[in-house]
CSV table of C-alpha atoms in Angstrom, one decimal:
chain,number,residue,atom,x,y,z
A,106,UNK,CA,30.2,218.9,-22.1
A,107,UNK,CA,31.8,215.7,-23.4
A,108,UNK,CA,35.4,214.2,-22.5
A,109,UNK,CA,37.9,215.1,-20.8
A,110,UNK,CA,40.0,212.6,-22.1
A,111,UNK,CA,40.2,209.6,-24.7
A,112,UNK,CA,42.2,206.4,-24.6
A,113,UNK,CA,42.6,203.3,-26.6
A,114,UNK,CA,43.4,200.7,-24.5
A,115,UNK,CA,44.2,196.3,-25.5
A,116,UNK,CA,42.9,193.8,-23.7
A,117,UNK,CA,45.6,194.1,-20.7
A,118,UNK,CA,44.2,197.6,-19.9
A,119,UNK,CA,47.9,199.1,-21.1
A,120,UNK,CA,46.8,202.4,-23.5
A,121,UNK,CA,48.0,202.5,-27.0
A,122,UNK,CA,46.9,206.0,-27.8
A,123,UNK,CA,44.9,208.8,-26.2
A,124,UNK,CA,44.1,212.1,-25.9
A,125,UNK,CA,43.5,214.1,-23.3
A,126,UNK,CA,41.2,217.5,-24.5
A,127,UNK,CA,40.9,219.0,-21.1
A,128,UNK,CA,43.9,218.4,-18.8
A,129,UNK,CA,41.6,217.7,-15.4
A,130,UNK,CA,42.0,214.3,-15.6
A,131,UNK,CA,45.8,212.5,-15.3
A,132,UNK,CA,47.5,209.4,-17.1
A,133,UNK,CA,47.4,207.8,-13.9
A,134,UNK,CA,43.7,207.9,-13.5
A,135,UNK,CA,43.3,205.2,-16.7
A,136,UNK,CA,45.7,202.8,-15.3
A,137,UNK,CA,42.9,201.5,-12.4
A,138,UNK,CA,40.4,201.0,-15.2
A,139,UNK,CA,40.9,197.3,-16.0
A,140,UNK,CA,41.3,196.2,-12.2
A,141,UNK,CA,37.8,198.1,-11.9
A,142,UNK,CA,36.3,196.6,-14.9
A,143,UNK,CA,37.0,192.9,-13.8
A,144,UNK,CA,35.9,193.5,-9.9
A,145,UNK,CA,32.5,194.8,-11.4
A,146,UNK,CA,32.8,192.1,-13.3
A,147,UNK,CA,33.2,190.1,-10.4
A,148,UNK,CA,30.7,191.0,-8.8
A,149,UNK,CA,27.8,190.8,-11.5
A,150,UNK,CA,27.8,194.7,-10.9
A,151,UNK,CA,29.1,195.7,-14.5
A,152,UNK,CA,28.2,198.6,-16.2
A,153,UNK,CA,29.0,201.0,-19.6
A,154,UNK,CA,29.9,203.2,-17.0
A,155,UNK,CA,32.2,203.2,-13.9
A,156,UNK,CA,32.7,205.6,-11.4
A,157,UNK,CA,36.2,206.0,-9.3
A,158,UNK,CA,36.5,209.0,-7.3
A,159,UNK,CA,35.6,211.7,-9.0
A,160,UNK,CA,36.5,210.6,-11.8
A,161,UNK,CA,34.0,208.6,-14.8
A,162,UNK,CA,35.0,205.9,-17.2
A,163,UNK,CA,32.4,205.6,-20.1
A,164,UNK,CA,33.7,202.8,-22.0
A,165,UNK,CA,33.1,200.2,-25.2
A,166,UNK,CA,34.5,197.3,-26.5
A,167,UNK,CA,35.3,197.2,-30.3
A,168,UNK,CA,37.4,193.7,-31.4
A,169,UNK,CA,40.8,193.2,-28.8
A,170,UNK,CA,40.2,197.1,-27.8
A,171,UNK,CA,38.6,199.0,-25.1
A,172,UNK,CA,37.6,202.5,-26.0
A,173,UNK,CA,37.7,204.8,-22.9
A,174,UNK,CA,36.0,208.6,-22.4
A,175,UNK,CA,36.8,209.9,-19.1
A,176,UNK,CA,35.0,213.2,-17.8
A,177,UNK,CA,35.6,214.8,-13.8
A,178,UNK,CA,32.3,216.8,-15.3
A,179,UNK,CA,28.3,216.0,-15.1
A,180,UNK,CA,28.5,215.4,-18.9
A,181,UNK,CA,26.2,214.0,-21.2
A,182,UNK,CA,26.8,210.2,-21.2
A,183,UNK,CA,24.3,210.0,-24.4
A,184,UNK,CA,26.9,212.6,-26.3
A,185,UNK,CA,29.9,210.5,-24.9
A,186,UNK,CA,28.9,206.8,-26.2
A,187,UNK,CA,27.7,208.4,-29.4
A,188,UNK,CA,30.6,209.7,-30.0
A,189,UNK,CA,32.8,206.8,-29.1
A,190,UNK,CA,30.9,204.2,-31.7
A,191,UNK,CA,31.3,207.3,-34.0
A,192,UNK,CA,34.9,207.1,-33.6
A,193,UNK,CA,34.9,203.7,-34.3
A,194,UNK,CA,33.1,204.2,-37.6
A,195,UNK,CA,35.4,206.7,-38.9
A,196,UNK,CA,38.6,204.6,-38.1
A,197,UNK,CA,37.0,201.7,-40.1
A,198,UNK,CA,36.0,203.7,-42.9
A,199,UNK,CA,40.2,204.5,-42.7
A,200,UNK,CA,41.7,201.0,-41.7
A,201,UNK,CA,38.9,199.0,-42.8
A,202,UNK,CA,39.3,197.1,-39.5
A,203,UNK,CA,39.6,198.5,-35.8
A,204,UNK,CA,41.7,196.8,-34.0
A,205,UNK,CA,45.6,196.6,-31.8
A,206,UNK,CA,47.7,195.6,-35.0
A,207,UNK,CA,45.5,199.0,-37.1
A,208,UNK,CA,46.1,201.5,-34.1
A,209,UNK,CA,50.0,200.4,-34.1
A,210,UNK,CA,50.5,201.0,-37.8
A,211,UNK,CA,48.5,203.9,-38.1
A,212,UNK,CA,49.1,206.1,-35.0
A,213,UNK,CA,50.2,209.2,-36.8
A,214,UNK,CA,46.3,209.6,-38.5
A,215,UNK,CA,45.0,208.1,-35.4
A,216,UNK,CA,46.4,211.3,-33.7
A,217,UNK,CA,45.4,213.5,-36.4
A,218,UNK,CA,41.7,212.0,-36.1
A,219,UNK,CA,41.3,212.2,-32.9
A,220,UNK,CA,42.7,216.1,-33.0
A,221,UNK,CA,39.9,216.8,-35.5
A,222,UNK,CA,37.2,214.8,-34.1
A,223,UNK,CA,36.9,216.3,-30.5
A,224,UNK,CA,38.2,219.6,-29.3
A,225,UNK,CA,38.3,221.0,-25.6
A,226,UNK,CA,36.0,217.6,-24.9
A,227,UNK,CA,33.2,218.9,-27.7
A,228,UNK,CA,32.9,216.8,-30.7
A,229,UNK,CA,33.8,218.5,-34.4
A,230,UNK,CA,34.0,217.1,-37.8
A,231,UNK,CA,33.2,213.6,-37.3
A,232,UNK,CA,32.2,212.5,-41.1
A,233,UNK,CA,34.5,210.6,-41.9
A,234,UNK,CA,34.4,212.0,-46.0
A,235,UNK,CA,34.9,215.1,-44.5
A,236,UNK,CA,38.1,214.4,-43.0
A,237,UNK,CA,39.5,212.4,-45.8
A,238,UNK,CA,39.4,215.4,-47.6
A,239,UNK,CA,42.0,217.1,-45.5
A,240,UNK,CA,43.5,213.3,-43.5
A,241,UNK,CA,44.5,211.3,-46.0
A,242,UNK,CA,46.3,207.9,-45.6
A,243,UNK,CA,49.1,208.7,-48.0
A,244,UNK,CA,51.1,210.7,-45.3
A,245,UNK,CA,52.2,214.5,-44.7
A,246,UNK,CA,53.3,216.1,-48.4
A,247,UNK,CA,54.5,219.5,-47.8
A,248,UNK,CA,53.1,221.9,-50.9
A,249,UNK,CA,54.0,225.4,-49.9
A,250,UNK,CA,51.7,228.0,-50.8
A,251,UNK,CA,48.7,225.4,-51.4
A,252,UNK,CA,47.8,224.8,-47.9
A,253,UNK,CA,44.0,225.4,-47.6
A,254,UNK,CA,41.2,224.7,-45.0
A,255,UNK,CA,38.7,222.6,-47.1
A,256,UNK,CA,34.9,224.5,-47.5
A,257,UNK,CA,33.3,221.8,-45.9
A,258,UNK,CA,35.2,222.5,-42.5
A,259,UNK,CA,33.7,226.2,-42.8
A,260,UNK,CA,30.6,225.3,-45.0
A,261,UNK,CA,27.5,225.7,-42.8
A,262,UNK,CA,26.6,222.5,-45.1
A,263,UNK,CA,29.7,220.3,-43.9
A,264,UNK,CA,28.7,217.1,-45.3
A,265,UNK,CA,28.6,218.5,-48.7
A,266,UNK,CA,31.7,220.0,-50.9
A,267,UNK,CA,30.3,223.3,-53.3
A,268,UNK,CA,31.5,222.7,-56.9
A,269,UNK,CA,30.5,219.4,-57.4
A,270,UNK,CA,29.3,218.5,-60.9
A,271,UNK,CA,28.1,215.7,-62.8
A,272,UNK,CA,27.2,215.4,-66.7
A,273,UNK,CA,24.2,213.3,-65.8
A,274,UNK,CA,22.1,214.1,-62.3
A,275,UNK,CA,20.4,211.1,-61.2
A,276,UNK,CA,19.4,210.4,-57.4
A,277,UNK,CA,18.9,206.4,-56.5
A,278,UNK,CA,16.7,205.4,-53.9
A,279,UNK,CA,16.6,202.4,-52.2
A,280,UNK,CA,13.6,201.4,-49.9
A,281,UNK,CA,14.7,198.2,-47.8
A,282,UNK,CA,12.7,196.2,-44.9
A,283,UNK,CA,13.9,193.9,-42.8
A,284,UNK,CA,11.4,191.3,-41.1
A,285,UNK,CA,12.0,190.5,-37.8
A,286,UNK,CA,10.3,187.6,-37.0
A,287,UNK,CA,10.1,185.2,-34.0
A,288,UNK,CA,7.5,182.0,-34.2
A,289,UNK,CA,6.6,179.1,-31.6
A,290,UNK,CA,6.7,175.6,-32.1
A,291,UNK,CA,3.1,176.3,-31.9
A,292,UNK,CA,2.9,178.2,-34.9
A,293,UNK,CA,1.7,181.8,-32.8
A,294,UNK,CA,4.3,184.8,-33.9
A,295,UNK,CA,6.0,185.9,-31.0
A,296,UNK,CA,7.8,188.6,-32.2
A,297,UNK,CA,7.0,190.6,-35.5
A,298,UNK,CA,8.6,193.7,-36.4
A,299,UNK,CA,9.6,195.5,-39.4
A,300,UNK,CA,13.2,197.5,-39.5
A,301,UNK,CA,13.3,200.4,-42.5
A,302,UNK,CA,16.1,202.4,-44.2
A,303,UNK,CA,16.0,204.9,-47.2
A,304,UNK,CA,19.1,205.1,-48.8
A,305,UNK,CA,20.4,207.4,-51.5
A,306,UNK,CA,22.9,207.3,-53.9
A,307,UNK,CA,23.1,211.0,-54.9
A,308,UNK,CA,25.0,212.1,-58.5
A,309,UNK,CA,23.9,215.6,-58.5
A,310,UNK,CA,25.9,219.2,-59.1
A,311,UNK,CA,25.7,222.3,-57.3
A,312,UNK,CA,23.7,222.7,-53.8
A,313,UNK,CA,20.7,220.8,-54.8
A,314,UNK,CA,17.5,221.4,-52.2
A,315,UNK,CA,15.7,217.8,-52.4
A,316,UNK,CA,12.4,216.8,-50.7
A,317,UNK,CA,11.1,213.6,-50.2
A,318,UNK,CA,7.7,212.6,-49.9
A,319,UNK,CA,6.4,209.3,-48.5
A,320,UNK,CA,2.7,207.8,-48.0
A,321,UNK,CA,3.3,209.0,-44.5
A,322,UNK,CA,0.2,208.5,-41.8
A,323,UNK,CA,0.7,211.8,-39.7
A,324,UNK,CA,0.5,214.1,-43.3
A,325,UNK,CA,-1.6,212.4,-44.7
A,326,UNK,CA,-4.5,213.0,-41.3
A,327,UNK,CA,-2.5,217.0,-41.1
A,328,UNK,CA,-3.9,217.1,-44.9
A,329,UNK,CA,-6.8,215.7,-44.4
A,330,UNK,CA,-6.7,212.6,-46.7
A,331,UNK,CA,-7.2,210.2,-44.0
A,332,UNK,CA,-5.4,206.6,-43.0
A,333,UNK,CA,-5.9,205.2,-46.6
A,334,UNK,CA,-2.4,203.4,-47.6
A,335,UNK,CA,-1.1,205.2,-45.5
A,336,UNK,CA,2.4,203.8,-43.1
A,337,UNK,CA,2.8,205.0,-39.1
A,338,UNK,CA,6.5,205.5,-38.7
A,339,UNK,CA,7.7,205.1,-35.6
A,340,UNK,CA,11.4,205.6,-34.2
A,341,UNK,CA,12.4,207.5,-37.2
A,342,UNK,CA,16.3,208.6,-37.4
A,343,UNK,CA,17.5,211.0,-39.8
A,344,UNK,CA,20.7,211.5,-41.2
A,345,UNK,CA,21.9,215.1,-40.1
A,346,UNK,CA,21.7,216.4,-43.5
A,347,UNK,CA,17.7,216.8,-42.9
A,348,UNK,CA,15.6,220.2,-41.8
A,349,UNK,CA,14.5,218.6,-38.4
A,350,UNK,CA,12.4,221.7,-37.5
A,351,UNK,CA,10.2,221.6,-40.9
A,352,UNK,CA,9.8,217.6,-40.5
A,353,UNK,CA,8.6,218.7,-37.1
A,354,UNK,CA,6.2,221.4,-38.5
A,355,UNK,CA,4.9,219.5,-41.2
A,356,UNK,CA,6.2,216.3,-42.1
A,357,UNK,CA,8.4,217.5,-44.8
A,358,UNK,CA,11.8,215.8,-45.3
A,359,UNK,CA,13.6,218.6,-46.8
A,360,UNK,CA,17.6,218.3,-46.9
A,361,UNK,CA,20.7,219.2,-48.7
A,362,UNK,CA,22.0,215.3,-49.6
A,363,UNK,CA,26.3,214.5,-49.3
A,364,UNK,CA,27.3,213.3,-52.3
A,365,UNK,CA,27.7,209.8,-53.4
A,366,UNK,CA,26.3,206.6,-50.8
A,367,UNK,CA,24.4,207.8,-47.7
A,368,UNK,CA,21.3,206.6,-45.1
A,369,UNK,CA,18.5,208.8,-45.4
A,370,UNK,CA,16.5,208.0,-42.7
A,371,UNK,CA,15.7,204.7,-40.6
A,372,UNK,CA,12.2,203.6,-39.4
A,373,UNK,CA,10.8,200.7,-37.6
A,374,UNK,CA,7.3,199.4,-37.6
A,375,UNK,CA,5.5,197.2,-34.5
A,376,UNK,CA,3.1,195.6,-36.8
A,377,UNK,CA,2.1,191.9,-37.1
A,378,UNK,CA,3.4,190.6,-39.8
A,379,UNK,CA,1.9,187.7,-41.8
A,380,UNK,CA,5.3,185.5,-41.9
A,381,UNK,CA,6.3,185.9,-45.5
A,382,UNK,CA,7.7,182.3,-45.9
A,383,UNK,CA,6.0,179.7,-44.0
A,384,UNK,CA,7.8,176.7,-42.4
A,385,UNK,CA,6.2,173.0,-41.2
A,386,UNK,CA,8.6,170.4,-40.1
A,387,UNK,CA,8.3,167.0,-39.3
A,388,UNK,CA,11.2,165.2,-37.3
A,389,UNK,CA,11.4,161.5,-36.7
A,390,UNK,CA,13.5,159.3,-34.9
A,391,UNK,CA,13.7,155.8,-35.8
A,392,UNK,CA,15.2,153.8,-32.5
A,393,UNK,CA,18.6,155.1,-32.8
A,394,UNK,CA,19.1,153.9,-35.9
A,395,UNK,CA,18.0,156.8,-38.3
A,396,UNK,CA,16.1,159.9,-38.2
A,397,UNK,CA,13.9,161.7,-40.9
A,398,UNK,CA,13.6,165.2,-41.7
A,399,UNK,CA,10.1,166.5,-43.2
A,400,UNK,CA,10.5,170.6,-44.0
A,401,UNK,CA,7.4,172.5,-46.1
A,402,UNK,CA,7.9,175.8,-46.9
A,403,UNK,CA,5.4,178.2,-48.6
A,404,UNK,CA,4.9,181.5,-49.9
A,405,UNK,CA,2.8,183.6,-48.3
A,406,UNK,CA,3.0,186.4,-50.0
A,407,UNK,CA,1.3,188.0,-53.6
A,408,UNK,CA,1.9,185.5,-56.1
A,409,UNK,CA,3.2,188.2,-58.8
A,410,UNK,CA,6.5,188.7,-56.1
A,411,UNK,CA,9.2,186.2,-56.1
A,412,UNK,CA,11.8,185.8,-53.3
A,413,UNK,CA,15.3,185.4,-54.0
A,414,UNK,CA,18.2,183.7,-52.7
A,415,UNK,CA,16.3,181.4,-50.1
A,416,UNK,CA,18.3,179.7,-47.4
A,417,UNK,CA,16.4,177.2,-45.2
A,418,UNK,CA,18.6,176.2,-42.5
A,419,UNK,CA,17.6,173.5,-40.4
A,420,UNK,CA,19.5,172.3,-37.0
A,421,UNK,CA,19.8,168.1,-36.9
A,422,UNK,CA,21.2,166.0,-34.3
A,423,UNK,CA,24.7,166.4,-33.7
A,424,UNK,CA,25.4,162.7,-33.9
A,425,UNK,CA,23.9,162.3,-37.8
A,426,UNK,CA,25.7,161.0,-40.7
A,427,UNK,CA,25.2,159.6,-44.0
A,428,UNK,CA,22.9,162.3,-45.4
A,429,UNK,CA,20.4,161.9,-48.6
A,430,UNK,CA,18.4,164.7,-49.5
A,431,UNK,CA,15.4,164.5,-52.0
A,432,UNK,CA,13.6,168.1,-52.7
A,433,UNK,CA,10.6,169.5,-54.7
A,434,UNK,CA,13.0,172.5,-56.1
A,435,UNK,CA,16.1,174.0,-55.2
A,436,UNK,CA,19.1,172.2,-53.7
A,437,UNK,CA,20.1,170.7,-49.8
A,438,UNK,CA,23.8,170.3,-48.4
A,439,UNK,CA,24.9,169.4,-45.0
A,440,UNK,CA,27.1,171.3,-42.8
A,441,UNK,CA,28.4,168.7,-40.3
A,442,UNK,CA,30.7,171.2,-38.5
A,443,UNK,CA,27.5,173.1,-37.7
A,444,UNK,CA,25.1,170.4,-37.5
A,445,UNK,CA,22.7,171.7,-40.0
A,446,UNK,CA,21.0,171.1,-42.7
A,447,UNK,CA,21.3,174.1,-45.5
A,448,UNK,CA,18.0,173.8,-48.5
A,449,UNK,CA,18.9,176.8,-51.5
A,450,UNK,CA,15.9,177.7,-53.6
A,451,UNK,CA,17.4,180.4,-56.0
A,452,UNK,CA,13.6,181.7,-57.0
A,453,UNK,CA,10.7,181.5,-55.2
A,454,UNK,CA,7.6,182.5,-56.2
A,455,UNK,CA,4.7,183.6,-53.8
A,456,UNK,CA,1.5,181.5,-53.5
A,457,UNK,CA,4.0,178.3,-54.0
A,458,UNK,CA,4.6,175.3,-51.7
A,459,UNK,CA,7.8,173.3,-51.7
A,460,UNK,CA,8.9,170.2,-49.9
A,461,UNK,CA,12.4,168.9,-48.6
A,462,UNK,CA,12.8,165.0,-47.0
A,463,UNK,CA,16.2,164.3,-45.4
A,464,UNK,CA,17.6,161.3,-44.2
A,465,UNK,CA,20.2,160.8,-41.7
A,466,UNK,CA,22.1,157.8,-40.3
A,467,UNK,CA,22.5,158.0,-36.7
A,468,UNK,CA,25.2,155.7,-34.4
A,469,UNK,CA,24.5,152.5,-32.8
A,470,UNK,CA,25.3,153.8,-29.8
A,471,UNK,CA,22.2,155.5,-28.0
A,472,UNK,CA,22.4,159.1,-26.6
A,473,UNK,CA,20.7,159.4,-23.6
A,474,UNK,CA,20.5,163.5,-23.3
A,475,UNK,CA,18.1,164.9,-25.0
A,476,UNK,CA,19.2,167.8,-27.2
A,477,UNK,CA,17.6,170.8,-27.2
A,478,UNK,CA,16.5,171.7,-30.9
A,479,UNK,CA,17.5,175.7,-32.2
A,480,UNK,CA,15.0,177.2,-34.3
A,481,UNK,CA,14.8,176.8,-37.9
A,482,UNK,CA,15.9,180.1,-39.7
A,483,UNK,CA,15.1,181.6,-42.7
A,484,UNK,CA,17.0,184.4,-45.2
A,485,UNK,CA,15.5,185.7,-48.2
A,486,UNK,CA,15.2,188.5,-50.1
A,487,UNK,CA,12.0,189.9,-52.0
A,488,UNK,CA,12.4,193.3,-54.5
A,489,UNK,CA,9.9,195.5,-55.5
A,490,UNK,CA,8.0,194.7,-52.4
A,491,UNK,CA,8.0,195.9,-49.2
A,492,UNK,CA,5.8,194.8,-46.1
A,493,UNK,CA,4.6,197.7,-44.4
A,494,UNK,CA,3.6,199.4,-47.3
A,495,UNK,CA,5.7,202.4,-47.2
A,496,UNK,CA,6.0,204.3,-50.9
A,497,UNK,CA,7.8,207.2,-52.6
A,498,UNK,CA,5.1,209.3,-53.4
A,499,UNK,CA,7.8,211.9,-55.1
A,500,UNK,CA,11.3,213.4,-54.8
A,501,UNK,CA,11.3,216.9,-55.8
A,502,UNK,CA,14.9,218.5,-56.8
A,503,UNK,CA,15.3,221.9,-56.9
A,504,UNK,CA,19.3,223.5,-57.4
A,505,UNK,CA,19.7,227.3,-58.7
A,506,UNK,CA,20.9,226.7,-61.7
A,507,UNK,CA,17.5,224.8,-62.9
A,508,UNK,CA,18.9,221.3,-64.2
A,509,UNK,CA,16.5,218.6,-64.5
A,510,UNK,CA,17.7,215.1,-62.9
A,511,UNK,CA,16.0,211.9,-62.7
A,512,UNK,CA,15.2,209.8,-59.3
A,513,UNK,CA,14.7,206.0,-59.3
A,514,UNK,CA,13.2,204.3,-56.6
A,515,UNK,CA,13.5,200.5,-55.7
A,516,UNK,CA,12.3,198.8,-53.0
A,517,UNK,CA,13.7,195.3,-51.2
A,518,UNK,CA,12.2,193.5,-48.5
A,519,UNK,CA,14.8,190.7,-47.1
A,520,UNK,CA,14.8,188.7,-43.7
A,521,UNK,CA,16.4,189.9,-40.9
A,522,UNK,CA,16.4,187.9,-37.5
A,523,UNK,CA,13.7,185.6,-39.0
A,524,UNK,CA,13.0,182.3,-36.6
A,525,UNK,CA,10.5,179.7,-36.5
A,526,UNK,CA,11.0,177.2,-33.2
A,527,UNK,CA,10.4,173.5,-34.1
A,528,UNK,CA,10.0,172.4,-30.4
């Protein structure tokens, strides 16, 4: 059991839309949320969900809105907040953004959604493609005689509409990796982790069966070809499309794909990560006259990879002025409004060292606080290259009527929260 009830509420607690599914709980009941909310608040006792009565408020915030499940019933809170962030995906897929102004000029398909969403506190259709087969945003045209419930609402394969067809079947796949990486003013990692997704961009016709292979350490050891290049996956989500019960039985990612843009599969590795781009800096006051900024970065990663798009940002004191750059490659501008210091290198190669000296003014005037320094951070992005190792081994398509269909694979590795700490 899910909801009972669903409301949309602003930032004064007053709902703008809901929907009650069950009829146990009353209007009434939602009206005490936000004077609960703030005394929890109050009293540092805040939580995603508060009891009153017998009745539960399992609630999240999205932009100026509260979203708010209510339930008299030992439900499944899991089920609940899944579905409420779901809810909030499929209105932005409609609106673009979620919030007060977007509920108020939309409420009729709001109304609509949230009859097709949930029903009698269970949640239904909730792919948003789905419903925009049957909700659209160009409002109620009355066709007599053409009124039809679309297959995918009575397909056992809902994500997936049957006549589909293309003149060229292709499948893309994109492997991408995001570092997470977290070093001390030391120089000893902290934090090293490596966040995965697989996503597809599917072109095929028909019902097409496709099966994924990867380099995957738990086959590999069922098969008997051992750990070598081989990836541990750990955490792995899958899209609902995929055979859960034969990954379970034998590590095969089988699936009927939707069509068009869609994420696979996510992964994350616990693996110490050399840091990929390496960061030394030197800062030095002069009196309080000046202050100089030393920053070497280097490659550490195979020399025949080049990152792209590198942003070095660098935190200076929030009293500097007069800036002069002077840098090995690439280019430097400073961001006064955010006190930093922003060095561009467009292509980076591995195996390379670069160096960036900056020169700041600073007032006559001496501060006496000292500032606490935020670490330096770095984005970049490397393709055809991914950390952990993880590889396509194949992608096997297999569709009744015995068309042939190519599948590319490319693989990215880009920063994600990626911090070095300079004191």
């Amino acid at each position: 059991m899910a909801a009972s009830a669903l409301f949309i509420l602003d930032l004064k607690g007053k709902p703008l839309i809901s929907r009650n599914y069950k009829g146990d709980v009353g209007p009434g009941e939602i009206e005490q949320f936000l004077g609960l909310l703030v005394q929890r608040e109050e009293e540092g006792a805040l939580a995603p969900l508060l009891p009153l009565g017998s009745v539960h408020f399992l609630w999240i915030k999205h932009a100026n809105l509260y979203l708010v499940a209510t339930t008299k019933k030992n439900g499944n809170a899991a089920l609940v907040y899944a579905f409420l962030y779901k809810v909030v995906e499929v209105f932005c897929e409609y609106f673009k953004e979620l919030e007060e102004e977007s509920i108020r000029d939309n409420f009729v398909i709001v109304y609509e959604l949230l009859d097709e969403l949930m029903d009698f506190g269970f949640p239904q259709t909730t792919d948003s493609k789905i419903l925009q087969e049957y909700i659209t945003q160009e409002g109620n045209k009355l066709e007599t005689g053409k009124s039809r419930v679309p297959t995918t609402v009575t397909n056992a394969v809902s994500w997936r509409s049957e006549g589909i067809k293309y003149k060229k079947n292709e499948v893309f796949i994109d492997v991408i990796e995001s570092v997470n990486l977290l070093v001390s003013a030391t120089g000893s990692v902290l934090l090293s982790e490596v966040v995965g997704t697989i996503k597809l961009k599917v072109f095929l016709s028909g019902m097409p069966e496709l099966r994924l292979g990867l380099n995957d350490r738990v086959l590999f050891e069922l098969t008997g070809r051992g750990k070598n290049k081989s990836v541990e996956l750990e955490d792995v989500k899958f899209h609902q499309c995929v055979r859960l019960s034969r990954f379970d039985n034998d590590r095969t990612i089988s699936f009927i794909p939707p069509d068009g843009n869609f994420e696979l599969m996510s992964y994350r590795l616990h693996t110490q990560v050399k840091p990929l781009i390496w960061i030394e800096s030197v800062i030095e006051k002069f009196s309080h006259s000046r202050v100089e900024i030393m920053v070497k970065a280097k490659g550490q990663f195979k020399k025949q990879s080049v990152a792209n798009g590198v942003e070095i940002t660098v935190p200076v004191p929030s009293d500097a002025d007069s800036p002069k750059f002077k840098t090995s490659v690439g280019s430097a501008r400073y961001l006064p409004e955010k006190n930093l210091l922003v060095w561009s290198i467009k292509s980076f190669p591995g195996g390379r060292e670069h160096l960036l000296r900056a020169h700041f003014g600073l007032p006559s005037v001496e501060r006496e606080e000292e500032e606490g320094r935020p670490p330096i951070s770095v984005r970049f992005e490397i393709p055809y290259f991914t950390v952990s190792g993880i590889q396509v081994r194949y992608m096997k398509i297999i569709e009744k009527s015995g068309y042939q269909a190519l599948p590319w694979v490319r693989y990215i590795t880009q920063s994600g929260d990626y911090q070095l700490r300079t004191s």
